[in-house]
Structure formats: C-alpha cells, structure tokens
PDB file of C-alpha atoms in Angstrom:
ATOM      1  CA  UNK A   1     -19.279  -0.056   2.654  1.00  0.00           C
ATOM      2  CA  UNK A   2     -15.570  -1.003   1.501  1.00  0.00           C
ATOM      3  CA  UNK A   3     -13.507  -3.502   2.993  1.00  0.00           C
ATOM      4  CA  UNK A   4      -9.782  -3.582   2.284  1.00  0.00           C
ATOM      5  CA  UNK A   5      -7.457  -6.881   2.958  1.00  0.00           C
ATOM      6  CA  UNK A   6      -4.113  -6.392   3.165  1.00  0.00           C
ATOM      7  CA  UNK A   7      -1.613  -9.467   2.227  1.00  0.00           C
ATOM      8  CA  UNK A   8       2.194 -10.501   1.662  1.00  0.00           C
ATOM      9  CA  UNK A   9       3.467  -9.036   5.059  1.00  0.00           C
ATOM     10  CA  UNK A  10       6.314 -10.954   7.024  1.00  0.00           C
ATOM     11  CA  UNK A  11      10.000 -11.084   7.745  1.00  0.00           C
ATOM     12  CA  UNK A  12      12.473 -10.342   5.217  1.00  0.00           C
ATOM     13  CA  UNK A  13      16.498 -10.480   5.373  1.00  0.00           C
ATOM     14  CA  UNK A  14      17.719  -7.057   3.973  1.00  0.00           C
ATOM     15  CA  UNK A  15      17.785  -6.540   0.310  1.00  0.00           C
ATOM     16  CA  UNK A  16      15.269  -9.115  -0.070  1.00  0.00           C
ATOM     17  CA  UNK A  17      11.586  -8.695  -1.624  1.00  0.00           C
ATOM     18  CA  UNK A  18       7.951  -8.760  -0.629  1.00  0.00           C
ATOM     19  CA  UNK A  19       4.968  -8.284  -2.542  1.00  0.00           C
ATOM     20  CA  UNK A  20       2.201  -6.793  -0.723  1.00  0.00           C
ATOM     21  CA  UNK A  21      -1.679  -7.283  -1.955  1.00  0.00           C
ATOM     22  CA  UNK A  22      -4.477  -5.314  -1.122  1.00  0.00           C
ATOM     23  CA  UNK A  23      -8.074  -6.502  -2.216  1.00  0.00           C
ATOM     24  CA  UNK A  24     -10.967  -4.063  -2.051  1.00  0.00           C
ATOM     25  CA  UNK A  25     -14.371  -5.326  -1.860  1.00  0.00           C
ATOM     26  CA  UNK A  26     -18.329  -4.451  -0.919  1.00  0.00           C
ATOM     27  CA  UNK A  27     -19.889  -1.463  -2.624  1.00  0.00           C
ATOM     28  CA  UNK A  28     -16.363  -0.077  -5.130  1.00  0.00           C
ATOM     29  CA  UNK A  29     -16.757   0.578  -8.258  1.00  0.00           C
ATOM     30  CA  UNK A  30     -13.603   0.918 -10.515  1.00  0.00           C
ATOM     31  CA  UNK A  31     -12.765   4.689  -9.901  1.00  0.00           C
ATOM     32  CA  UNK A  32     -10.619   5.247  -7.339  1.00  0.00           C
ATOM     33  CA  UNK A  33      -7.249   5.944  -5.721  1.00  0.00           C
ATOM     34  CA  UNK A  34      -5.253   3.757  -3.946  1.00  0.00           C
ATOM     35  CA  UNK A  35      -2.463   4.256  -2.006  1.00  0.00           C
ATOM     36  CA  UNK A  36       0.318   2.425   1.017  1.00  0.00           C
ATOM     37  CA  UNK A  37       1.049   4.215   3.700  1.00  0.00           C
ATOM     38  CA  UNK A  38       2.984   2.809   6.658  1.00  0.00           C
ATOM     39  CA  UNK A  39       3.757   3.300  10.171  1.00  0.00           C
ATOM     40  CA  UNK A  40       7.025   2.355  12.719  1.00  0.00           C
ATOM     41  CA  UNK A  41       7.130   2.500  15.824  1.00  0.00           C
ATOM     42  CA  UNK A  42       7.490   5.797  17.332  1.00  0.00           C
ATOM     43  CA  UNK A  43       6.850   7.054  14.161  1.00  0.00           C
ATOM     44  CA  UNK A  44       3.876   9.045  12.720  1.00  0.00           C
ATOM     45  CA  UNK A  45       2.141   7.062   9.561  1.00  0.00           C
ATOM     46  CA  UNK A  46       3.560   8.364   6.211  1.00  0.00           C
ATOM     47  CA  UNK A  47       2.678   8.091   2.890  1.00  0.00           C
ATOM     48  CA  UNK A  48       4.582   5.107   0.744  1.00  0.00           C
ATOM     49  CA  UNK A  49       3.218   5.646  -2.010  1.00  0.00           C
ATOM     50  CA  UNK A  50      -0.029   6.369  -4.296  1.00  0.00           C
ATOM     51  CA  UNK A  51      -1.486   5.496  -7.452  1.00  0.00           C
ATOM     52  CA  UNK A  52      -4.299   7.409  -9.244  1.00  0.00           C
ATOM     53  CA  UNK A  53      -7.469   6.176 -10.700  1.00  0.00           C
ATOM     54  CA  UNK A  54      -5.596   7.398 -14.153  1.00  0.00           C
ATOM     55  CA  UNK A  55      -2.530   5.182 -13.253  1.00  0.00           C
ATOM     56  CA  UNK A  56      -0.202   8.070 -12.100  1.00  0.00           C
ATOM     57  CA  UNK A  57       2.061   7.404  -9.197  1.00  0.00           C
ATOM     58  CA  UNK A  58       4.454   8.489  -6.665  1.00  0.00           C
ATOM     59  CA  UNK A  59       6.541   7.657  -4.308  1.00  0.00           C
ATOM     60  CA  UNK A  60       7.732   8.875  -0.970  1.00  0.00           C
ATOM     61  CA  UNK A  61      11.766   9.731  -1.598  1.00  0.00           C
ATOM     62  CA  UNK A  62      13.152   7.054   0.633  1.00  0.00           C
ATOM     63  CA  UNK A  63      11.221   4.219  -1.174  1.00  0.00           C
ATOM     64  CA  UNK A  64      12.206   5.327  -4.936  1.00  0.00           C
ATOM     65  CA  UNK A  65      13.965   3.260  -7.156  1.00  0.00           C
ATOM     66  CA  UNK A  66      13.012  -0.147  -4.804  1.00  0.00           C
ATOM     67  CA  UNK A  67       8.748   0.137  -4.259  1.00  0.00           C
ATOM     68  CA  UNK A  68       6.475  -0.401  -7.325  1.00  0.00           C
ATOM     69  CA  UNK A  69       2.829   0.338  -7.141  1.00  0.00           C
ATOM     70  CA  UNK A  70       0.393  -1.269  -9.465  1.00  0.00           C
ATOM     71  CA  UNK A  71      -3.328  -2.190  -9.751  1.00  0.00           C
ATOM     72  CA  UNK A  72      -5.433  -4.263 -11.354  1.00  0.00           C
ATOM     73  CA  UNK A  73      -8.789  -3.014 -11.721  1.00  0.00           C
ATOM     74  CA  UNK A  74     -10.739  -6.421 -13.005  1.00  0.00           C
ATOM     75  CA  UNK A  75      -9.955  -7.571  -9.546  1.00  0.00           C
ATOM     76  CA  UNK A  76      -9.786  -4.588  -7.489  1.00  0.00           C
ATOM     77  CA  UNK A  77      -6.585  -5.459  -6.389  1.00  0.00           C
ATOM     78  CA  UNK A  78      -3.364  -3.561  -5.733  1.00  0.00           C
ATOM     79  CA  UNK A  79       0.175  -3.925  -5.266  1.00  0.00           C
ATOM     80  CA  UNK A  80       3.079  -2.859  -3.615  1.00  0.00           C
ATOM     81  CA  UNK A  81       6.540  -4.511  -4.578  1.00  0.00           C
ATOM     82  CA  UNK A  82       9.444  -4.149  -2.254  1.00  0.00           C
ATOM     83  CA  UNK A  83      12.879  -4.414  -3.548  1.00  0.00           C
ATOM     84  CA  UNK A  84      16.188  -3.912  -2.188  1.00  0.00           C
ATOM     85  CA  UNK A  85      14.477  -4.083   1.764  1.00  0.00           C
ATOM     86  CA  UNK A  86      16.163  -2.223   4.528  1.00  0.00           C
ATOM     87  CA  UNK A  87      15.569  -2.512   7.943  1.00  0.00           C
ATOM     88  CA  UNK A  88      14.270   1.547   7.863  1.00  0.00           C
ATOM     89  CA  UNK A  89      11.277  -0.127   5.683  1.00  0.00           C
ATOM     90  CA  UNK A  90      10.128  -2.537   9.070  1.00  0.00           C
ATOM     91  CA  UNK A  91       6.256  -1.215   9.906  1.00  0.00           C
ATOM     92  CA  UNK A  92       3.269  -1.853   9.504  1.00  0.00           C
ATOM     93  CA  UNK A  93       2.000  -1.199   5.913  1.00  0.00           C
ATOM     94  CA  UNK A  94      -1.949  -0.135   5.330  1.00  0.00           C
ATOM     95  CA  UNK A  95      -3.954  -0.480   2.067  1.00  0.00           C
ATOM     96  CA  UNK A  96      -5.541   2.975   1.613  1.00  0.00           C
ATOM     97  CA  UNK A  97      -8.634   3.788  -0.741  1.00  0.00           C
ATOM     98  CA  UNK A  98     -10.162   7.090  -1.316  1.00  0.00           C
ATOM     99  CA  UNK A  99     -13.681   6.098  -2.938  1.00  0.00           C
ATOM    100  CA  UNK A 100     -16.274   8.897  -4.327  1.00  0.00           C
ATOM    101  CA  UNK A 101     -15.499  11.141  -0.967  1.00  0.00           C
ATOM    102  CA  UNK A 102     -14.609   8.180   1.666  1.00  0.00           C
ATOM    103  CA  UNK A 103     -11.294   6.727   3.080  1.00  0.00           C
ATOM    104  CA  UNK A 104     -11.149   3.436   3.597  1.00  0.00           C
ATOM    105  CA  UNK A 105      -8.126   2.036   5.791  1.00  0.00           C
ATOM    106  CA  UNK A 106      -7.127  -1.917   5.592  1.00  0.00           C
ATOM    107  CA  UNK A 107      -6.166  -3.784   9.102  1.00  0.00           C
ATOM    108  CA  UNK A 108      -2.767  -3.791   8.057  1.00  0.00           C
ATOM    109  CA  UNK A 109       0.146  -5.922   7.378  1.00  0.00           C
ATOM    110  CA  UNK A 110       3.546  -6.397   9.772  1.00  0.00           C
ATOM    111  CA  UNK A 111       6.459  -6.335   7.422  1.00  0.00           C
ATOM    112  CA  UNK A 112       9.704  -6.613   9.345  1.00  0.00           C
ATOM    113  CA  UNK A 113      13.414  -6.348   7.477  1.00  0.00           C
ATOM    114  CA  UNK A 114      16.072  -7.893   9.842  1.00  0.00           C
ATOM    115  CA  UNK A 115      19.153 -10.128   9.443  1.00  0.00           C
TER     116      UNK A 115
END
C-alpha cells in the first residue's frame, strides 16, 4: 500500500506564496505520476496540475504562469508552488499518485487566500 502526506497548506494574503509537499511512502517504487488536484466548496474536484514519471507537466489554464510542479524522486516527494495567490485558488488541495494501475489520494491540505 501507498500512503501520501500532504504539507504547506494555510492562509495566505493574495498574491502571496505557498509551497505545498506531498511525500509518498510504503510499497512505491520510482515510476509514477503525480499530480494536485483541488476542490472548493460547491465545487467539483479539478485537476491543478500533473507531472509525468518522464517529467512532463501541465497545468489547468487558470493556474498557468503562477503554479510550478516538481518532484524529487530520491525522496519521493513532490511539489506544488503557488505564486501570485488569488482568493479563486482557496480549497482544499490533494496529493494524487497513479502507481503501476492504482490511485492513491492524500488527506489533503486547506489552503485559504484571503485579505
């Protein structure tokens, strides 16, 4: 089994930055995808962004320009950077890992963008 913790959530002023962390661990090996999705209130969960196993990525349009994902596979760790926060980006954000077949979902994190 995989566990995923989620990290780096809070409250933000807008245009202000978070980091988010995401550690995988129990039975992962180095191949996989990773990915943040994230969920309002009211809202449906949507995809933030994902990167690959081969390091490509993407972004949802209304995060481009201000979100960087990154990994680090010695540590099974990834990252989300927030830049540039709005209060549209408050929700709670989820570590996602797709591993040989499996999703894997973290707890979650609350990030909240308000003056």
């Amino acid at each position: 089994q995989v566990q995923l913790a989620e990290s780096g959530g809070g409250l933000v002023q807008p245009g202000g930055s978070l980091r988010l962390s995401c550690l995988a661990s129990g039975s992962i090996f180095s191949i996989y995808d990773m990915g943040w999705y994230r969920q309002a209130p009211g809202k449906q969960r949507e995809l933030v962004a994902i990167i690959t196993s081969s390091s490509d990525t993407n972004y949802a349009d209304s995060v481009k320009g201000r979100f960087t994902i990154s990994r680090d596979n010695a540590k099974n760790t990834g990252y989300l950077q927030m830049n540039s926060l709005k209060p549209g980006d408050t929700a709670v954000y989820y570590c996602y890992v797709r591993h040989w077949g499996t999703d894997y979902w973290g707890q979650g994190t609350q990030v909240t963008v308000s003056s």
